[in-house]
XYZ file of C-alpha atoms in Angstrom:
755
model
C 95.666 -112.320 -13.874
C 96.792 -108.761 -14.309
C 95.126 -107.750 -11.086
C 96.741 -110.665 -9.274
C 100.140 -109.766 -10.693
C 99.681 -106.121 -9.656
C 98.723 -107.209 -6.161
C 101.799 -109.376 -5.863
C 103.986 -106.526 -7.102
C 102.430 -104.147 -4.585
C 102.982 -106.657 -1.794
C 106.600 -107.110 -2.820
C 107.038 -103.334 -2.911
C 105.483 -102.909 0.530
C 107.637 -105.713 1.906
C 110.732 -104.056 0.479
C 109.772 -100.733 2.022
C 109.211 -102.432 5.382
C 112.632 -104.077 5.225
C 114.271 -100.764 4.325
C 112.532 -99.068 7.234
C 113.622 -101.834 9.593
C 117.211 -101.645 8.363
C 117.205 -97.871 8.754
C 115.803 -98.213 12.276
C 118.482 -100.750 13.239
C 121.232 -98.466 11.941
C 119.857 -95.417 13.758
C 119.414 -97.138 17.112
C 122.773 -98.846 16.871
C 124.381 -95.440 16.334
C 122.471 -93.986 19.298
C 123.620 -96.899 21.479
C 127.248 -96.503 20.438
C 127.254 -92.757 21.137
C 125.700 -93.274 24.557
C 128.138 -96.078 25.395
C 131.144 -93.957 24.406
C 129.832 -91.124 26.579
C 129.532 -93.435 29.579
C 132.987 -94.901 28.963
C 134.603 -91.462 28.856
C 132.895 -90.383 32.084
C 133.545 -93.576 34.035
C 137.002 -94.599 32.915
C 138.861 -91.293 32.572
C 141.114 -90.548 35.528
C 143.696 -87.794 35.865
C 142.868 -86.288 32.479
C 140.506 -83.673 31.082
C 136.946 -84.863 30.400
C 134.682 -82.823 28.146
C 131.230 -81.933 29.445
C 129.897 -82.928 26.018
C 130.236 -86.579 27.080
C 127.638 -85.883 29.791
C 125.215 -84.803 27.056
C 126.054 -87.843 24.897
C 125.592 -90.341 27.735
C 122.331 -88.743 28.846
C 120.649 -88.294 25.464
C 121.684 -91.741 24.232
C 120.319 -93.398 27.377
C 117.099 -91.361 27.330
C 116.418 -92.214 23.691
C 116.859 -95.946 24.233
C 114.819 -95.928 27.440
C 111.912 -94.070 25.829
C 111.937 -96.005 22.551
C 112.074 -99.496 24.031
C 111.407 -99.625 27.780
C 108.497 -97.171 27.913
C 106.819 -98.860 24.941
C 107.186 -102.232 26.648
C 105.499 -100.829 29.763
C 102.680 -99.198 27.782
C 101.845 -102.250 25.678
C 102.743 -105.256 27.814
C 102.531 -104.061 31.405
C 99.721 -101.482 31.369
C 97.903 -102.577 28.205
C 96.692 -99.053 27.546
C 93.447 -98.925 25.552
C 92.962 -96.054 23.093
C 89.268 -96.952 22.684
C 88.505 -96.291 26.358
C 87.168 -92.851 27.296
C 89.262 -90.973 29.835
C 87.751 -88.972 32.722
C 88.526 -85.750 30.842
C 86.077 -86.870 28.143
C 83.464 -88.475 30.404
C 83.413 -85.928 33.239
C 84.228 -82.665 31.474
C 83.159 -79.741 33.659
C 85.292 -76.829 32.461
C 86.898 -76.445 35.894
C 89.134 -79.450 36.608
C 88.094 -81.982 33.960
C 88.975 -80.707 30.499
C 90.241 -82.685 27.448
C 93.472 -80.898 26.589
C 95.653 -80.996 23.500
C 98.481 -83.435 24.255
C 101.111 -80.807 23.327
C 99.651 -78.266 25.720
C 99.160 -80.917 28.418
C 102.788 -82.031 28.118
C 103.803 -78.439 28.770
C 101.486 -78.218 31.759
C 102.615 -81.545 33.177
C 106.306 -80.793 32.745
C 105.868 -77.383 34.337
C 103.885 -78.930 37.177
C 106.466 -81.584 38.036
C 109.540 -79.385 37.531
C 110.445 -77.752 40.810
C 113.534 -77.054 42.858
C 114.809 -80.636 42.877
C 116.341 -80.944 39.374
C 117.981 -77.543 39.745
C 119.169 -77.515 43.345
C 119.760 -81.179 44.206
C 122.298 -82.038 41.468
C 124.255 -78.852 42.195
C 124.557 -79.786 45.869
C 125.421 -83.399 45.010
C 128.316 -82.201 42.845
C 130.442 -81.992 46.013
C 130.843 -85.787 45.710
C 132.049 -85.544 42.108
C 130.324 -85.586 38.759
C 130.093 -89.377 38.338
C 127.893 -90.642 41.250
C 125.213 -88.052 40.710
C 125.181 -88.450 36.934
C 124.785 -92.230 37.157
C 121.831 -91.963 39.537
C 120.161 -89.171 37.557
C 120.184 -91.105 34.278
C 119.788 -94.726 35.417
C 117.335 -93.750 38.138
C 114.994 -91.871 35.833
C 114.838 -94.619 33.190
C 114.022 -97.442 35.619
C 112.361 -95.606 38.523
C 111.333 -91.967 38.118
C 109.782 -92.055 34.642
C 108.206 -95.453 35.363
C 106.524 -94.086 38.483
C 105.144 -91.024 36.698
C 103.787 -93.052 33.775
C 102.234 -95.880 35.801
C 100.629 -93.581 38.391
C 99.181 -91.435 35.588
C 97.704 -94.546 33.950
C 96.099 -95.941 37.109
C 94.727 -92.539 38.145
C 93.244 -92.071 34.669
C 91.522 -95.459 35.049
C 90.013 -94.186 38.324
C 88.438 -90.880 37.285
C 91.632 -88.938 38.053
C 91.540 -89.745 41.771
C 94.386 -88.601 43.985
C 97.117 -90.935 45.166
C 95.695 -90.927 48.702
C 92.191 -91.789 47.541
C 93.519 -94.656 45.409
C 95.515 -95.985 48.371
C 92.469 -95.886 50.627
C 90.288 -97.750 48.108
C 92.813 -100.318 46.878
C 94.781 -101.098 50.053
C 92.273 -100.622 52.859
C 91.390 -98.294 55.735
C 94.585 -98.732 57.798
C 97.134 -98.373 55.024
C 94.871 -95.928 53.227
C 94.564 -93.523 56.157
C 98.303 -93.753 56.862
C 98.939 -93.129 53.177
C 96.693 -90.071 53.072
C 98.316 -88.573 56.168
C 101.797 -89.227 54.791
C 100.973 -87.924 51.317
C 99.333 -84.732 52.541
C 102.101 -83.996 55.060
C 104.795 -84.598 52.461
C 102.901 -82.407 50.011
C 102.995 -79.477 52.438
C 106.735 -79.929 53.064
C 107.514 -80.104 49.358
C 105.515 -76.994 48.541
C 107.195 -75.050 51.347
C 110.688 -75.925 50.114
C 109.790 -75.174 46.496
C 108.465 -71.796 47.570
C 111.570 -71.168 49.700
C 113.836 -71.534 46.669
C 111.641 -69.051 44.784
C 111.882 -66.581 47.649
C 115.666 -66.880 47.773
C 115.930 -66.411 44.013
C 113.615 -63.372 43.816
C 114.378 -61.598 47.086
C 115.785 -58.120 46.457
C 115.728 -58.788 42.690
C 113.476 -56.341 40.807
C 114.408 -57.889 37.447
C 113.342 -61.374 38.458
C 110.251 -60.260 40.378
C 108.932 -58.148 37.490
C 109.569 -60.763 34.812
C 108.086 -63.654 36.787
C 105.142 -61.568 37.960
C 104.250 -60.525 34.424
C 103.877 -64.149 33.340
C 100.612 -64.233 35.305
C 98.665 -61.635 33.227
C 100.203 -63.103 30.063
C 98.870 -66.531 31.027
C 95.412 -65.118 31.794
C 95.345 -63.508 28.352
C 96.394 -66.782 26.729
C 93.667 -68.659 28.558
C 90.929 -66.256 27.422
C 92.384 -66.163 23.892
C 92.329 -69.946 23.551
C 88.972 -70.381 25.253
C 86.891 -67.589 23.683
C 88.734 -65.445 21.137
C 90.415 -68.087 18.948
C 89.521 -71.569 20.261
C 91.862 -74.321 19.149
C 94.496 -71.974 17.726
C 97.373 -73.369 19.741
C 100.030 -72.177 17.309
C 98.750 -68.606 17.376
C 98.527 -68.321 21.130
C 101.954 -69.921 21.461
C 103.527 -67.297 19.216
C 101.808 -64.471 21.090
C 102.673 -65.862 24.521
C 106.322 -66.583 23.763
C 106.734 -63.143 22.184
C 105.334 -61.456 25.289
C 107.497 -63.658 27.531
C 110.676 -62.649 25.733
C 109.625 -59.010 25.960
C 109.086 -59.065 29.743
C 112.440 -60.813 30.230
C 114.198 -57.949 28.444
C 111.947 -55.372 30.094
C 112.899 -56.740 33.508
C 116.385 -55.309 33.070
C 114.919 -51.914 32.143
C 112.724 -51.984 35.247
C 115.707 -52.900 37.426
C 117.541 -49.809 36.186
C 114.561 -47.435 36.429
C 112.582 -45.671 39.109
C 110.310 -48.718 39.347
C 113.109 -50.804 40.830
C 112.041 -50.092 44.415
C 108.482 -51.188 43.671
C 109.646 -54.617 42.521
C 112.388 -55.016 45.127
C 110.677 -57.201 47.704
C 111.935 -58.555 51.018
C 111.683 -62.311 51.659
C 108.785 -61.954 54.090
C 106.823 -59.872 51.579
C 107.399 -62.489 48.905
C 106.003 -65.138 51.250
C 102.703 -63.247 51.428
C 102.499 -62.783 47.653
C 103.288 -66.444 47.018
C 100.511 -67.526 49.382
C 98.031 -65.242 47.559
C 99.151 -66.562 44.179
C 98.936 -70.196 45.311
C 95.353 -69.663 46.503
C 94.297 -68.004 43.241
C 95.925 -70.698 41.112
C 94.115 -73.407 43.081
C 90.673 -71.820 42.827
C 90.583 -70.518 39.248
C 89.629 -72.871 36.367
C 92.590 -74.796 34.949
C 92.108 -73.331 31.473
C 92.341 -69.738 32.734
C 95.657 -69.651 34.603
C 97.240 -73.006 35.418
C 97.477 -74.640 31.982
C 98.434 -71.584 29.878
C 100.989 -70.394 32.432
C 102.600 -73.806 32.681
C 102.555 -74.187 28.911
C 104.166 -70.774 28.513
C 106.870 -71.396 31.085
C 107.739 -74.702 29.444
C 109.024 -72.866 26.381
C 111.439 -70.920 28.519
C 112.481 -73.993 30.471
C 113.085 -76.228 27.474
C 114.532 -73.358 25.450
C 117.080 -72.489 28.140
C 118.080 -76.094 28.792
C 118.284 -76.774 25.045
C 120.442 -73.696 24.570
C 122.682 -74.841 27.415
C 123.057 -78.307 25.861
C 123.925 -76.727 22.507
C 126.468 -74.458 24.179
C 128.090 -77.468 25.864
C 128.488 -79.236 22.523
C 129.813 -76.109 20.794
C 132.209 -74.866 23.488
C 133.215 -78.312 24.854
C 134.060 -77.078 28.378
C 136.066 -79.341 30.658
C 134.612 -80.917 33.787
C 136.801 -79.383 36.489
C 135.292 -81.246 39.421
C 136.784 -84.663 40.156
C 134.868 -87.778 39.084
C 134.589 -88.882 42.737
C 135.796 -86.655 45.585
C 136.941 -87.715 49.045
C 133.705 -86.325 50.478
C 131.838 -89.271 48.901
C 133.507 -91.679 51.314
C 134.346 -89.672 54.431
C 130.938 -87.992 54.691
C 132.468 -84.677 55.806
C 131.350 -82.543 52.876
C 130.967 -78.813 53.549
C 127.853 -78.524 51.386
C 125.972 -81.292 53.205
C 127.216 -83.911 55.632
C 126.869 -87.631 55.083
C 128.384 -90.325 52.894
C 127.482 -91.135 49.297
C 125.047 -93.822 50.423
C 122.360 -92.801 51.127
C 122.642 -89.021 50.936
C 123.510 -88.475 47.282
C 120.200 -90.147 46.362
C 117.983 -88.067 48.617
C 119.884 -84.880 47.739
C 119.401 -85.255 43.984
C 115.752 -86.192 44.569
C 113.620 -84.949 41.659
C 116.248 -85.378 38.953
C 115.954 -89.184 39.117
C 112.794 -89.952 41.106
C 110.283 -87.653 42.740
C 107.296 -88.587 44.825
C 105.928 -85.112 44.134
C 105.429 -86.155 40.516
C 103.067 -88.914 41.636
C 100.820 -86.215 43.079
C 100.731 -84.336 39.772
C 100.244 -87.594 37.850
C 97.255 -88.345 40.083
C 96.098 -84.750 40.352
C 95.586 -82.326 37.489
C 97.001 -84.282 34.530
C 94.713 -87.390 34.576
C 91.734 -85.055 34.566
C 92.879 -83.510 31.281
C 94.480 -86.318 29.267
C 92.670 -87.234 26.051
C 93.787 -90.852 25.632
C 95.255 -93.584 27.835
C 97.947 -94.136 25.224
C 99.230 -90.600 25.856
C 100.564 -91.576 29.294
C 103.806 -92.629 27.599
C 104.657 -89.274 26.012
C 103.296 -87.195 28.887
C 104.256 -89.316 31.910
C 107.487 -91.019 30.860
C 108.521 -88.314 28.381
C 108.102 -85.348 30.717
C 110.173 -87.071 33.417
C 113.000 -87.635 30.930
C 112.832 -83.917 30.170
C 113.172 -83.114 33.864
C 116.083 -85.510 34.208
C 117.842 -83.700 31.358
C 117.486 -80.525 33.398
C 119.226 -82.263 36.304
C 122.067 -83.374 34.012
C 122.509 -79.809 32.800
C 122.493 -78.591 36.416
C 125.232 -80.950 37.628
C 127.227 -80.205 34.476
C 126.983 -76.456 35.034
C 128.213 -76.920 38.611
C 131.095 -79.195 37.605
C 132.506 -76.905 34.875
C 133.108 -74.220 37.514
C 136.402 -74.023 39.343
C 135.909 -76.365 42.348
C 137.237 -73.688 44.684
C 134.566 -71.246 43.513
C 131.926 -73.978 43.782
C 132.750 -74.726 47.428
C 133.024 -71.017 48.251
C 129.462 -70.519 47.031
C 127.920 -73.579 48.679
C 129.692 -73.883 52.042
C 128.173 -71.912 54.965
C 130.078 -69.062 56.689
C 130.547 -71.188 59.796
C 132.791 -73.471 57.709
C 134.704 -71.114 55.397
C 134.414 -67.758 57.153
C 132.972 -64.550 55.781
C 135.963 -63.098 53.908
C 137.573 -64.172 50.629
C 140.906 -64.604 52.411
C 139.478 -66.986 55.021
C 137.477 -68.870 52.399
C 140.524 -69.225 50.170
C 142.663 -70.670 52.961
C 139.994 -73.122 54.140
C 139.055 -74.408 50.697
C 142.678 -74.712 49.596
C 143.325 -76.912 52.654
C 140.788 -79.368 51.211
C 142.891 -79.715 48.059
C 140.866 -77.316 45.890
C 143.213 -74.379 45.456
C 141.510 -71.016 44.959
C 142.859 -67.508 45.533
C 141.080 -64.490 47.029
C 141.513 -62.764 43.672
C 139.646 -65.568 41.903
C 136.735 -65.317 44.315
C 136.543 -61.551 43.970
C 136.774 -61.742 40.171
C 133.944 -64.277 40.014
C 131.661 -61.932 41.970
C 132.638 -58.911 39.872
C 131.962 -60.763 36.627
C 128.255 -61.046 37.497
C 128.027 -57.647 39.228
C 127.572 -59.119 42.693
C 129.267 -57.827 45.830
C 130.152 -61.334 46.957
C 129.432 -64.933 46.021
C 130.539 -66.408 49.334
C 128.055 -68.800 50.947
C 125.339 -68.300 48.338
C 123.875 -71.619 49.436
C 120.853 -73.344 48.005
C 122.280 -74.302 44.622
C 120.453 -71.710 42.535
C 123.270 -69.086 42.428
C 125.819 -71.802 41.598
C 123.717 -73.067 38.713
C 123.248 -69.488 37.513
C 127.008 -68.847 37.539
C 127.745 -72.092 35.697
C 125.036 -71.422 33.142
C 126.308 -67.869 32.621
C 129.880 -69.096 32.162
C 128.801 -71.580 29.473
C 126.336 -69.366 27.578
C 128.634 -66.345 27.560
C 131.143 -68.437 25.582
C 128.834 -68.441 22.556
C 126.693 -65.353 23.188
C 128.323 -62.126 24.266
C 131.550 -63.138 25.974
C 132.588 -61.732 29.363
C 130.496 -58.604 28.857
C 127.321 -60.735 28.956
C 128.203 -62.702 32.106
C 126.093 -60.467 34.322
C 123.116 -60.624 31.944
C 123.178 -64.412 31.738
C 123.638 -64.765 35.509
C 120.568 -62.697 36.347
C 118.646 -64.264 33.476
C 119.391 -67.676 35.023
C 118.205 -66.536 38.453
C 114.917 -65.444 36.913
C 114.713 -68.667 34.899
C 115.093 -70.740 38.063
C 112.369 -68.823 39.878
C 109.956 -69.257 36.969
C 110.936 -72.905 36.696
C 110.021 -73.606 40.300
C 106.973 -71.361 40.651
C 104.935 -73.462 38.210
C 105.298 -76.467 40.516
C 103.836 -74.443 43.377
C 100.589 -73.602 41.591
C 99.986 -77.153 40.334
C 101.077 -78.605 43.683
C 98.693 -76.400 45.647
C 95.819 -77.529 43.472
C 96.778 -81.170 43.993
C 96.977 -80.548 47.737
C 93.438 -79.216 47.527
C 92.314 -82.408 45.750
C 93.908 -84.553 48.460
C 92.259 -82.579 51.269
C 88.866 -82.598 49.530
C 88.990 -86.378 49.119
C 90.081 -86.853 52.729
C 87.317 -84.656 54.166
C 84.673 -86.217 51.917
C 85.576 -89.672 53.250
C 85.134 -88.797 56.926
C 81.320 -88.626 56.983
C 78.434 -88.862 54.468
C 77.536 -85.240 55.174
C 81.031 -84.215 54.116
C 80.741 -85.923 50.724
C 80.014 -82.568 49.120
C 83.656 -81.600 49.546
C 84.542 -84.024 46.743
C 82.514 -81.967 44.260
C 85.030 -79.844 42.406
C 82.264 -77.454 41.374
C 81.270 -76.550 44.957
C 83.116 -73.252 45.311
C 82.910 -72.879 49.130
C 84.605 -76.265 49.531
C 87.196 -75.401 46.876
C 87.989 -72.075 48.550
C 88.149 -73.505 52.078
C 90.431 -76.432 51.228
C 92.661 -74.201 49.085
C 93.014 -71.759 51.966
C 93.983 -74.543 54.379
C 96.653 -75.871 52.015
C 98.286 -72.502 51.310
C 98.216 -71.523 54.981
C 99.988 -74.738 55.991
C 102.818 -74.529 53.463
C 102.917 -70.752 53.946
C 103.563 -71.222 57.658
C 106.379 -73.708 57.021
C 107.809 -71.331 54.411
C 107.755 -68.521 56.971
C 109.715 -70.762 59.361
C 112.296 -71.428 56.656
C 112.678 -67.756 55.719
C 113.367 -66.839 59.345
C 115.670 -69.780 60.134
C 119.096 -68.645 61.487
C 120.947 -71.491 59.753
C 119.344 -70.715 56.417
C 116.074 -72.261 55.326
C 117.625 -74.519 52.711
C 120.045 -76.055 55.227
C 117.141 -76.755 57.585
C 114.390 -77.810 55.188
C 116.145 -79.358 52.180
C 117.233 -82.595 53.936
C 113.705 -83.283 55.088
C 112.494 -82.278 51.615
C 114.695 -84.937 50.024
C 113.716 -87.619 52.526
C 109.982 -86.960 52.353
C 110.028 -86.669 48.569
C 111.750 -90.033 48.141
C 109.537 -91.657 50.780
C 106.552 -90.560 48.760
C 108.156 -92.012 45.631
C 108.628 -95.353 47.364
C 105.014 -95.244 48.557
C 103.757 -94.499 45.022
C 105.802 -97.339 43.517
C 104.509 -99.673 46.231
C 100.912 -98.738 45.439
C 101.555 -99.297 41.726
C 102.974 -102.743 42.517
C 99.792 -103.650 44.396
C 97.646 -102.428 41.503
C 99.643 -104.443 38.979
C 99.203 -107.571 41.085
C 95.497 -106.966 41.689
C 94.879 -106.380 37.985
C 96.400 -109.726 37.014
C 99.835 -108.513 35.949
C 101.893 -110.363 38.565
C 104.649 -111.347 36.127
C 105.257 -107.671 35.383
C 105.115 -106.426 38.992
C 108.933 -106.270 39.051
C 108.742 -103.145 36.883
C 107.689 -101.135 39.952
C 108.678 -103.506 42.757
C 112.432 -103.411 42.067
C 112.782 -99.592 42.108
C 110.422 -99.477 45.104
C 112.688 -101.794 47.100
C 115.792 -99.767 46.260
C 114.258 -96.372 47.001
C 112.661 -97.609 50.244
C 116.002 -98.991 51.441
C 117.856 -95.784 50.613
C 115.283 -93.441 52.084
C 114.525 -95.295 55.299
C 118.282 -95.535 55.921
C 118.592 -91.785 55.397
C 115.621 -91.154 57.699
C 117.211 -93.207 60.471
C 120.552 -91.399 60.150
C 118.990 -87.936 59.992
C 117.049 -88.601 63.182
C 119.444 -90.683 65.297
C 122.998 -90.014 64.043
C 125.281 -88.763 66.804
C 126.992 -86.343 64.412
C 125.371 -82.884 64.835
C 126.050 -82.088 61.168
C 123.913 -85.111 60.193
C 121.449 -85.952 62.962
C 118.614 -83.606 63.884
C 118.454 -84.744 67.514
C 122.229 -84.415 67.924
C 122.027 -80.871 66.571
C 119.182 -80.081 68.942
C 121.193 -81.357 71.910
C 124.290 -79.436 70.792
C 122.500 -76.105 70.661
C 120.471 -76.819 73.795
C 123.749 -77.449 75.645
C 124.964 -74.125 74.289
C 121.868 -72.399 75.649
C 122.353 -74.020 79.036
C 125.976 -72.871 79.083
C 125.084 -69.375 77.844
C 127.320 -69.864 74.789
C 126.565 -68.776 71.216
C 127.338 -71.422 68.583
C 128.058 -70.874 64.850
C 125.020 -69.691 62.917
C 123.356 -67.925 65.846
C 123.526 -64.199 66.529
C 121.744 -64.310 69.881
C 119.956 -66.681 72.234
C 116.747 -66.231 70.274
C 118.483 -67.753 67.257
C 119.775 -70.590 69.424
C 116.251 -71.428 70.589
C 114.947 -71.242 67.009
C 117.578 -73.733 65.867
C 116.634 -76.102 68.703
C 112.932 -75.855 67.804
C 113.559 -76.382 64.089
C 115.820 -79.398 64.698
C 113.162 -80.927 66.950
C 110.486 -80.313 64.315
C 112.644 -81.873 61.586
C 113.350 -84.960 63.695
C 109.682 -85.424 64.556
C 108.523 -85.005 60.959
C 111.161 -87.407 59.622
C 110.280 -90.081 62.182
C 106.508 -89.767 61.758
C 106.661 -89.824 57.949
C 108.918 -92.891 57.935
C 106.554 -94.670 60.363
C 103.494 -93.850 58.229
C 105.181 -95.123 55.071
C 106.201 -98.362 56.825
C 102.562 -98.878 57.854
C 101.483 -98.406 54.228
C 104.126 -100.894 53.035
C 103.016 -103.550 55.528
C 99.349 -103.174 54.641
C 100.166 -103.118 50.913
C 102.143 -106.352 51.296
C 99.150 -107.955 53.006
C 96.814 -106.922 50.195
C 99.252 -108.046 47.477
C 99.760 -111.429 49.136
C 96.016 -111.979 49.407
C 95.570 -111.031 45.733
C 98.191 -113.611 44.737
C 96.624 -116.368 46.843
C 92.961 -115.666 46.006
C 92.854 -113.752 42.711
C 89.125 -114.481 42.259
C 88.312 -112.358 45.325
C 90.195 -109.281 44.095
C 88.143 -106.135 43.731
C 89.449 -103.277 41.637
C 88.021 -99.786 41.866
C 88.412 -98.842 38.213
C 85.772 -96.767 36.477
C 83.556 -98.827 34.123
C 84.582 -99.033 30.491
C 83.012 -96.377 28.269
C 83.798 -96.269 24.565
C 85.593 -93.089 23.565
C 84.274 -90.802 20.840
C 87.330 -88.576 21.035
C 90.044 -88.940 18.395
C 93.605 -87.854 19.195
C 97.159 -89.050 18.456
C 99.079 -91.010 21.089
C 102.447 -89.284 20.596
C 103.349 -85.627 20.168
C 103.944 -86.201 16.447
C 101.032 -88.008 14.835
C 101.746 -91.066 12.727
C 100.613 -91.314 9.112
C 97.659 -93.466 10.171
C 96.666 -91.028 12.926
C 96.819 -88.080 10.529
C 94.573 -89.948 8.104
C 92.093 -90.714 10.901
C 92.014 -87.067 11.969
C 91.480 -85.978 8.367
C 88.595 -88.404 7.870
C 86.954 -87.051 11.032
C 87.493 -83.452 9.964
C 89.699 -82.734 12.950
C 92.837 -80.671 13.360
C 96.121 -81.961 14.808
C 94.854 -81.393 18.361
C 92.092 -83.960 17.941
C 88.590 -83.780 19.356
C 85.125 -85.343 19.154
C 83.622 -85.321 15.640
C 80.068 -84.152 15.275
C 77.390 -86.278 13.687
C 76.817 -86.033 9.951
C 74.761 -83.012 9.004
C 71.121 -83.146 7.917
C 72.042 -82.824 4.265
C 73.791 -86.176 4.494
C 76.824 -84.979 2.568
C 79.131 -86.845 4.948
C 80.978 -83.768 6.222
C 82.348 -83.890 9.743
C 83.353 -80.936 11.858
C 85.001 -80.665 15.235
C 83.196 -80.572 18.516
C 85.099 -77.466 19.466
C 84.727 -74.366 17.374
C 87.896 -73.509 15.540
C 89.623 -76.780 16.268
C 90.845 -77.189 12.694
C 94.205 -75.435 12.267
């Protein structure tokens, strides 16, 4: 009786605790929803009055929290049905080169660094010319329902298929026609994306000894971290983190000393020299084992990325700067923007690119990350979570651009052909648009960051750096620190983007290896990641291709960003639509037809937007929009012996004609390839719906997992207890068998795992 009474009392107590927890959860999430809703209301409804940038942070963080807590969990449990008992390829195929079970915290850092490139920094800054509201809506809504969904679902399906690349999955699951078209499109887009990412790095580091030294030194630091974690102190993630971050902070400060010393000339590199060094680095990063350079460097850079963005968000809340850009400018409707031509639909979506949805992420999610993930259930925190982190970067970028004086913003982002090359001419032109700015204001802005001029510093990176410096100097250092924060931001942007180049090059190598291995049985050896001649050859081909396109961009008379960024945005979003389409087919083939809308709806939207943009960029009669119209304009100038804006001589004129022709051809071919994939995917999906019994999936067979690891970054109470029973540290691992003495002790599979 007493035992029964005690049991009832315990049950009542547990029930009371559960109710309290549920009540507390309801209160917390209601508060989060209210804060987010107020933020959106202030941004959308305020007209003709000051709007604090803090409302951007409130709207973004509230929306992210709700999306992650509810929508991503729904996808993980109901749509994907992730199985924590199933062994991942990292566990089954571990080889120490590409397949390596990696602590979820370290892997999140690697994945975030791998997906974070130029897009979330540059795109939102350029899109700010249409006002702060359109871009912000797409960044936040797009990532919750499209971008993060794509990253998570692709990561899951690739993990179920031994970490195969997106192209290989398309070839196996769709068929030879759509598969081959998909591989060609994916590989071509990959090369374009890497070239543009590298171009932004070159523009940020060119003639900058501070940035070049600091970014360059992250490579030996990462090598040291890799050796430290692999051989010296295995499993000691906290230790190596402290050492790595300490060294990173030191080289950032030391970069300023180098810039003011006799070593400045050594680290002052011309753009063409940087191209060569980037190609060498990309090759090395692709060939070396992931644990030696790629993972520790990405993990290290993540601290700087998240730390800087977190500091910026804190500064916005503390200083409460006003958004000085209009909510929606006239350029959104008339399509005559000086930063980029074209109306809000479709160009704001392809310009923002990575901040809301990025096809490049699908290559990382089907490249390095699925070969290192410990558990299927971790796809939520790593896939969906990392994309939300990148979207927050995009929000900070558009905020930093919109707190600047609009006149200064347009002076920095409009080309000389539009505003002239003097502060007086720029002032008069920009003021005629309704954004009054004086020559004195433009000169003062340049002097505040110790630059000779800020006119036509296109590409977005300098604008973001100026906005970031203006915000951070309000809480740390005042006007005297403007120059420091500006150059710190330039270096931050270069480091931010460079990590996407190394991971992207490796993924490009995977794609090429799979493609070559599928051409003939004798070529099957190329698929072996341990065959070093094949690894070296395919890596060399990839870096040479994007290196050549980068060289074209560096030497482009109109500026590489103006020439390559539009095709970057189009190809990136086309790849995103292709990835979402493939995921839709896989959901249908795996018996999840009622949930196919999760990927089908964003696929339809992105495909509509991007194919419309492709058509306009190729065939529009406006030379500022259409590639063919621009080619004809400059060809007519050549025929008439007349130099047009942007060209210094006839050689430049011919280069512009060639580049416009190349852009038009690439845009048309990529759009055609993606349409072929869509048509073949529709055929396969329709057949799977009609005859589900004949469906064949190419998943790896189920193998029970021996590895124990938490699903989320912070382990639950139950997960901590499971790790403790297995004798494992917070990073997880594979427990060893009981010892011969039979005392029941259990130790980790990896020496030093326990922290």
